[in-house]
Amino acid sequence: MKLTITTVLLFICSVTYGQKYQSIVDQADSLYKIKQYQKSVDEYQEAFKIEQKSGFDFYNAGCAASLLGNKQLAFEWLNLALKNGWSNFEHTTTDSDLIALHESEKWNVLLTEIQKEVDKKEAFLDKPLRAKLLKIYDSDQPIRVKYLSAQKEFGYQSREVDSLGKVMMHQDSTNLVEVTEILDTDGWVGVDKVGGIANMTLFLVIQHAGLKTQQKYLPMLREAVKSGNAKGSALALLEDRINIRQGKRQIYGSQIGVYEKTGGNCVSPLEDPDNVDKRRAEVGLEPLAVYVKQWNIIWSVAEYKKQMPELEKQEKGKTW
């Protein structure tokens, strides 16, 4: 379709407002993580003046409001989360952020409405396949949480980390057998067939697999993204991991390594760092500066460009 000047202007405005919305939401989330709940709530309020479409964002905002002690606002946002697609009953009922709301009559009403949405969606799900994938998810994630915690507490070279790493590798190999069987039989099944967490489990297990396995299922994931059965962000992360393992530069900056010169964490070799946030936004990823905070990395494009030659040199010769 040929774009008129008016259409182009509307498109530019839409993109600009979308980027501004995401930037504010990212800031709200960062403030929530450091327990500055009032500032987090203030940022969410500003974001929702621009856009009110994401059930996920409304849910997180409700958590921030609950922790702040603003129950009225928390319920308002949680109901908007439900209206905009949020239907994770189990997470809602076990989320410690929402404990302050449990004594309110509105809490049971909210849970009833969420359960109704769950029942509607699950009526069309492949329940045996979903149950199988959820079991795999439950075996994949907890060991990783323990592994990462051990790294922070005891260090990368500790006996605790080594022991947990062996357990994790064994579990990964078991999960991979089951997931590849599903992929080879049913394909990359979508949310409409198995639900969100079960669908995400397919990506998580492949993301933890060896290079040859990742290369084998990359085309399937690409097709799944095109058909709406997987997220573009999942594809971006897998492409980055494969590129790094092949000695190439990553595209989205999702892969984190160690800068041997300082011993600190760093973004593994990255193509065109100046425009990485544009590429990340296109696939639904937060800005790189926000993403790398969890590894205590302060993102600076200028500084990163200075480090790039050494980063690429230290990556050469690695085997996967």
Short mmCIF file of C-alpha atoms in Angstrom, two decimals:
data_model
loop_
_atom_site.label_atom_id
_atom_site.label_comp_id
_atom_site.label_asym_id
_atom_site.label_seq_id
_atom_site.Cartn_x
_atom_site.Cartn_y
_atom_site.Cartn_z
CA MET A 1 0.00 0.00 0.00
CA LYS A 2 1.36 3.42 -0.92
CA LEU A 3 1.68 5.64 2.17
CA THR A 4 0.33 9.16 1.94
CA ILE A 5 2.09 11.93 3.84
CA THR A 6 -0.69 11.82 6.44
CA THR A 7 -0.32 8.06 6.82
CA VAL A 8 3.44 8.34 7.19
CA LEU A 9 3.08 10.98 9.89
CA LEU A 10 0.57 8.84 11.75
CA PHE A 11 2.91 5.85 11.50
CA ILE A 12 5.87 7.86 12.82
CA CYS A 13 3.77 9.17 15.70
CA SER A 14 2.59 5.66 16.49
CA VAL A 15 6.13 4.31 16.60
CA THR A 16 7.33 7.26 18.68
CA TYR A 17 4.54 6.90 21.22
CA GLY A 18 5.10 3.14 21.34
CA GLN A 19 8.79 3.60 22.06
CA LYS A 20 8.04 6.23 24.71
CA TYR A 21 5.50 3.92 26.37
CA GLN A 22 7.96 1.03 26.51
CA SER A 23 10.70 3.25 27.85
CA ILE A 24 8.47 4.44 30.72
CA VAL A 25 7.32 0.89 31.50
CA ASP A 26 10.93 -0.29 31.59
CA GLN A 27 11.74 2.49 34.02
CA ALA A 28 8.74 1.56 36.18
CA ASP A 29 9.93 -2.04 36.25
CA SER A 30 13.45 -1.01 37.23
CA LEU A 31 12.09 1.09 40.08
CA TYR A 32 9.94 -1.81 41.25
CA LYS A 33 13.01 -4.10 41.34
CA ILE A 34 14.81 -1.72 43.71
CA LYS A 35 11.66 -1.37 45.85
CA GLN A 36 10.91 2.24 44.99
CA TYR A 37 7.21 1.47 44.70
CA GLN A 38 5.84 5.01 44.74
CA LYS A 39 8.10 6.07 41.88
CA SER A 40 7.28 2.84 40.05
CA VAL A 41 3.55 3.49 40.36
CA ASP A 42 4.03 7.07 39.18
CA GLU A 43 5.84 5.82 36.06
CA TYR A 44 3.14 3.24 35.32
CA GLN A 45 0.49 5.97 35.57
CA GLU A 46 2.40 8.02 33.01
CA ALA A 47 2.75 5.02 30.70
CA PHE A 48 -0.97 4.20 30.83
CA LYS A 49 -1.78 7.74 29.70
CA ILE A 50 -0.12 6.74 26.42
CA GLU A 51 -1.35 3.17 26.00
CA GLN A 52 -3.61 0.65 27.77
CA LYS A 53 -3.18 -2.63 25.91
CA SER A 54 -0.84 -4.90 27.86
CA GLY A 55 -2.32 -7.20 30.47
CA PHE A 56 1.22 -8.09 31.54
CA ASP A 57 2.09 -4.43 32.22
CA PHE A 58 -1.15 -3.82 34.08
CA TYR A 59 -0.48 -6.88 36.24
CA ASN A 60 3.03 -5.69 37.14
CA ALA A 61 1.65 -2.25 37.88
CA GLY A 62 -0.94 -3.85 40.17
CA CYS A 63 1.87 -5.59 42.05
CA ALA A 64 3.71 -2.29 42.54
CA ALA A 65 0.52 -0.61 43.79
CA SER A 66 -0.16 -3.50 46.18
CA LEU A 67 3.34 -3.29 47.66
CA LEU A 68 2.87 0.46 48.01
CA GLY A 69 -0.31 -0.18 50.01
CA ASN A 70 -2.67 1.40 47.48
CA LYS A 71 -5.23 -1.43 47.33
CA GLN A 72 -7.80 0.51 45.31
CA LEU A 73 -5.33 1.25 42.53
CA ALA A 74 -3.97 -2.30 42.69
CA PHE A 75 -7.41 -3.81 42.06
CA GLU A 76 -8.11 -1.26 39.33
CA TRP A 77 -4.96 -2.27 37.47
CA LEU A 78 -5.41 -5.99 38.07
CA ASN A 79 -8.90 -5.83 36.61
CA LEU A 80 -7.51 -3.99 33.60
CA ALA A 81 -4.88 -6.72 33.35
CA LEU A 82 -7.67 -9.28 33.17
CA LYS A 83 -9.52 -7.18 30.58
CA ASN A 84 -6.36 -7.03 28.45
CA GLY A 85 -5.54 -10.72 28.41
CA TRP A 86 -4.01 -11.63 31.78
CA SER A 87 -5.26 -15.06 32.88
CA ASN A 88 -2.47 -16.68 34.87
CA PHE A 89 -4.53 -17.92 37.82
CA GLU A 90 -1.78 -19.92 39.52
CA HIS A 91 0.74 -17.08 39.45
CA THR A 92 -1.81 -14.57 40.72
CA THR A 93 -2.82 -16.72 43.67
CA THR A 94 0.78 -17.41 44.75
CA ASP A 95 2.33 -14.00 44.06
CA SER A 96 3.63 -12.61 47.37
CA ASP A 97 3.36 -9.07 45.95
CA LEU A 98 -0.42 -9.36 46.25
CA ILE A 99 -0.73 -10.72 49.80
CA ALA A 100 -2.01 -7.37 51.05
CA LEU A 101 -5.09 -7.80 48.83
CA HIS A 102 -6.15 -11.26 50.04
CA GLU A 103 -8.44 -10.06 52.83
CA SER A 104 -10.51 -7.86 50.54
CA GLU A 105 -13.83 -9.07 49.10
CA LYS A 106 -12.59 -7.82 45.75
CA TRP A 107 -9.85 -10.47 45.82
CA ASN A 108 -12.21 -13.44 45.53
CA VAL A 109 -14.20 -11.63 42.85
CA LEU A 110 -10.99 -11.06 40.87
CA LEU A 111 -9.93 -14.70 41.20
CA THR A 112 -13.35 -15.89 40.07
CA GLU A 113 -13.15 -13.76 36.93
CA ILE A 114 -9.60 -14.95 36.17
CA GLN A 115 -10.70 -18.58 36.57
CA LYS A 116 -13.53 -17.98 34.10
CA GLU A 117 -11.01 -16.77 31.53
CA VAL A 118 -8.80 -19.78 32.23
CA ASP A 119 -11.73 -22.15 31.74
CA LYS A 120 -12.57 -20.52 28.41
CA LYS A 121 -9.02 -20.87 27.11
CA GLU A 122 -8.36 -24.35 28.45
CA ALA A 123 -11.47 -25.74 26.78
CA PHE A 124 -9.51 -25.73 23.50
CA LEU A 125 -6.12 -26.86 24.83
CA ASP A 126 -4.39 -30.19 24.36
CA LYS A 127 -4.35 -30.89 28.10
CA PRO A 128 -2.10 -34.00 28.10
CA LEU A 129 0.52 -32.23 25.98
CA ARG A 130 0.24 -29.09 28.10
CA ALA A 131 0.69 -31.10 31.30
CA LYS A 132 3.78 -32.79 29.87
CA LEU A 133 5.36 -29.47 28.94
CA LEU A 134 4.52 -27.88 32.29
CA LYS A 135 6.25 -30.78 34.04
CA ILE A 136 9.34 -30.15 31.90
CA TYR A 137 9.19 -26.44 32.75
CA ASP A 138 9.07 -27.25 36.47
CA SER A 139 12.21 -29.36 36.13
CA ASP A 140 14.03 -26.79 33.97
CA GLN A 141 13.65 -23.56 35.91
CA PRO A 142 14.21 -24.27 39.65
CA ILE A 143 17.66 -25.82 39.11
CA ARG A 144 18.69 -22.74 37.11
CA VAL A 145 17.60 -20.44 39.91
CA LYS A 146 19.74 -22.44 42.35
CA TYR A 147 22.66 -22.46 39.92
CA LEU A 148 22.62 -18.68 39.44
CA SER A 149 22.22 -18.09 43.17
CA ALA A 150 25.21 -20.33 43.87
CA GLN A 151 27.31 -18.39 41.36
CA LYS A 152 26.59 -15.15 43.20
CA GLU A 153 27.11 -16.65 46.66
CA PHE A 154 30.09 -18.97 46.12
CA GLY A 155 31.64 -17.86 42.82
CA TYR A 156 31.80 -19.37 39.32
CA GLN A 157 34.57 -21.85 40.15
CA SER A 158 33.08 -23.16 43.41
CA ARG A 159 32.28 -26.79 44.19
CA GLU A 160 28.65 -25.82 44.78
CA VAL A 161 28.33 -24.36 41.28
CA ASP A 162 30.12 -27.34 39.74
CA SER A 163 27.80 -29.79 41.51
CA LEU A 164 24.64 -27.93 40.52
CA GLY A 165 25.95 -27.60 36.97
CA LYS A 166 26.19 -31.37 36.62
CA VAL A 167 22.65 -31.82 37.91
CA MET A 168 21.43 -29.14 35.53
CA MET A 169 23.17 -30.72 32.52
CA HIS A 170 21.64 -34.11 33.31
CA GLN A 171 18.17 -32.57 33.60
CA ASP A 172 18.68 -30.64 30.37
CA SER A 173 19.53 -33.81 28.46
CA THR A 174 16.43 -35.57 29.82
CA ASN A 175 14.19 -32.61 28.96
CA LEU A 176 15.69 -32.31 25.49
CA VAL A 177 14.71 -35.87 24.59
CA GLU A 178 11.09 -35.15 25.49
CA VAL A 179 10.91 -31.74 23.82
CA THR A 180 12.51 -32.85 20.53
CA GLU A 181 10.03 -35.72 20.43
CA ILE A 182 7.20 -33.21 20.76
CA LEU A 183 8.69 -30.92 18.11
CA ASP A 184 9.25 -33.76 15.67
CA THR A 185 5.71 -35.09 16.20
CA ASP A 186 3.55 -32.01 16.76
CA GLY A 187 5.71 -29.15 15.54
CA TRP A 188 6.17 -25.90 17.45
CA VAL A 189 2.77 -25.89 19.16
CA GLY A 190 1.34 -22.47 19.96
CA VAL A 191 -0.26 -20.82 22.98
CA ASP A 192 -3.69 -21.64 21.58
CA LYS A 193 -2.91 -25.35 21.89
CA VAL A 194 -0.87 -25.63 25.11
CA GLY A 195 -0.99 -22.23 26.83
CA GLY A 196 1.72 -19.63 27.38
CA ILE A 197 4.13 -21.29 29.82
CA ALA A 198 4.02 -24.66 28.05
CA ASN A 199 4.66 -22.93 24.72
CA MET A 200 7.62 -21.04 26.21
CA THR A 201 9.05 -24.32 27.53
CA LEU A 202 9.82 -25.44 23.98
CA PHE A 203 12.08 -22.44 23.49
CA LEU A 204 13.73 -22.70 26.92
CA VAL A 205 14.80 -26.30 26.38
CA ILE A 206 16.13 -25.67 22.86
CA GLN A 207 17.92 -22.53 24.09
CA HIS A 208 19.78 -24.73 26.59
CA ALA A 209 20.66 -27.42 24.01
CA GLY A 210 23.83 -27.96 22.00
CA LEU A 211 24.67 -26.01 18.86
CA LYS A 212 23.67 -28.72 16.37
CA THR A 213 20.26 -29.12 18.00
CA GLN A 214 19.72 -25.36 18.01
CA GLN A 215 20.61 -25.14 14.32
CA LYS A 216 18.26 -27.99 13.52
CA TYR A 217 15.22 -26.37 15.13
CA LEU A 218 15.98 -22.73 14.25
CA PRO A 219 14.02 -22.92 10.94
CA MET A 220 11.06 -24.42 12.81
CA LEU A 221 11.13 -21.56 15.31
CA ARG A 222 11.28 -19.02 12.48
CA GLU A 223 8.15 -20.52 10.94
CA ALA A 224 6.48 -20.61 14.35
CA VAL A 225 7.08 -16.87 14.78
CA LYS A 226 5.59 -16.20 11.33
CA SER A 227 2.48 -18.23 12.20
CA GLY A 228 2.10 -16.70 15.66
CA ASN A 229 3.08 -19.87 17.52
CA ALA A 230 6.20 -18.30 19.08
CA LYS A 231 7.48 -14.85 20.01
CA GLY A 232 9.97 -12.86 18.00
CA SER A 233 11.94 -12.26 21.19
CA ALA A 234 12.52 -16.01 21.55
CA LEU A 235 13.81 -16.22 18.00
CA ALA A 236 16.12 -13.26 18.63
CA LEU A 237 17.68 -14.92 21.68
CA LEU A 238 18.21 -18.21 19.88
CA GLU A 239 19.76 -16.49 16.85
CA ASP A 240 22.12 -14.58 19.14
CA ARG A 241 23.21 -17.73 20.92
CA ILE A 242 23.85 -19.60 17.68
CA ASN A 243 25.82 -16.69 16.25
CA ILE A 244 28.06 -16.46 19.30
CA ARG A 245 28.64 -20.21 19.26
CA GLN A 246 29.64 -19.99 15.61
CA GLY A 247 32.15 -17.25 16.31
CA LYS A 248 29.95 -14.55 14.79
CA ARG A 249 28.64 -11.32 16.26
CA GLN A 250 25.23 -11.41 17.89
CA ILE A 251 22.45 -9.11 16.67
CA TYR A 252 20.36 -8.28 19.75
CA GLY A 253 22.90 -8.26 22.60
CA SER A 254 21.20 -11.01 24.61
CA GLN A 255 24.34 -13.08 25.23
CA ILE A 256 26.50 -12.12 28.18
CA GLY A 257 30.12 -13.12 28.68
CA VAL A 258 33.09 -12.22 30.87
CA TYR A 259 35.53 -9.47 29.93
CA GLU A 260 38.80 -11.17 30.81
CA LYS A 261 40.68 -7.90 31.19
CA THR A 262 38.54 -6.86 34.18
CA GLY A 263 36.86 -10.12 35.18
CA GLY A 264 33.48 -8.42 35.00
CA ASN A 265 30.42 -9.29 32.92
CA CYS A 266 30.09 -7.87 29.42
CA VAL A 267 27.92 -8.05 26.31
CA SER A 268 29.40 -10.66 23.98
CA PRO A 269 30.54 -9.40 20.53
CA LEU A 270 27.71 -7.40 19.00
CA GLU A 271 26.98 -6.24 15.46
CA ASP A 272 26.24 -2.52 14.99
CA PRO A 273 25.97 -1.53 18.68
CA ASP A 274 24.70 1.93 17.75
CA ASN A 275 21.38 0.56 16.53
CA VAL A 276 20.91 -2.42 18.85
CA ASP A 277 17.94 -0.89 20.66
CA LYS A 278 16.10 -0.39 17.37
CA ARG A 279 16.51 -4.07 16.58
CA ARG A 280 15.52 -5.10 20.11
CA ALA A 281 12.37 -2.98 19.97
CA GLU A 282 11.34 -4.62 16.71
CA VAL A 283 11.19 -8.04 18.39
CA GLY A 284 9.69 -6.88 21.67
CA LEU A 285 12.85 -6.71 23.79
CA GLU A 286 13.56 -3.99 26.34
CA PRO A 287 16.44 -1.51 25.77
CA LEU A 288 19.86 -3.09 26.22
CA ALA A 289 20.80 -0.72 29.06
CA VAL A 290 17.84 -2.04 31.06
CA TYR A 291 18.47 -5.70 30.15
CA VAL A 292 22.15 -5.74 31.22
CA LYS A 293 21.54 -4.19 34.64
CA GLN A 294 20.85 -7.66 36.06
CA TRP A 295 24.53 -8.49 35.34
CA ASN A 296 25.69 -5.20 36.86
CA ILE A 297 26.71 -3.90 33.44
CA ILE A 298 26.49 -0.19 32.71
CA TRP A 299 25.83 0.05 28.97
CA SER A 300 27.85 2.62 27.04
CA VAL A 301 28.09 2.31 23.26
CA ALA A 302 31.27 4.38 23.11
CA GLU A 303 33.01 2.30 25.78
CA TYR A 304 31.80 -0.94 24.24
CA LYS A 305 33.29 -0.07 20.87
CA LYS A 306 36.68 0.36 22.55
CA GLN A 307 36.37 -3.10 24.12
CA MET A 308 35.16 -4.87 20.96
CA PRO A 309 38.58 -5.86 19.52
CA GLU A 310 39.59 -7.52 22.78
CA LEU A 311 36.19 -9.16 23.20
CA GLU A 312 36.35 -10.69 19.75
CA LYS A 313 39.95 -11.80 20.28
CA GLN A 314 39.10 -13.63 23.50
CA GLU A 315 36.11 -15.33 21.84
CA LYS A 316 38.28 -16.90 19.13
CA GLY A 317 39.20 -20.47 19.80
CA LYS A 318 36.28 -21.20 22.10
CA THR A 319 34.46 -24.46 21.47
CA TRP A 320 30.82 -25.24 22.16
#
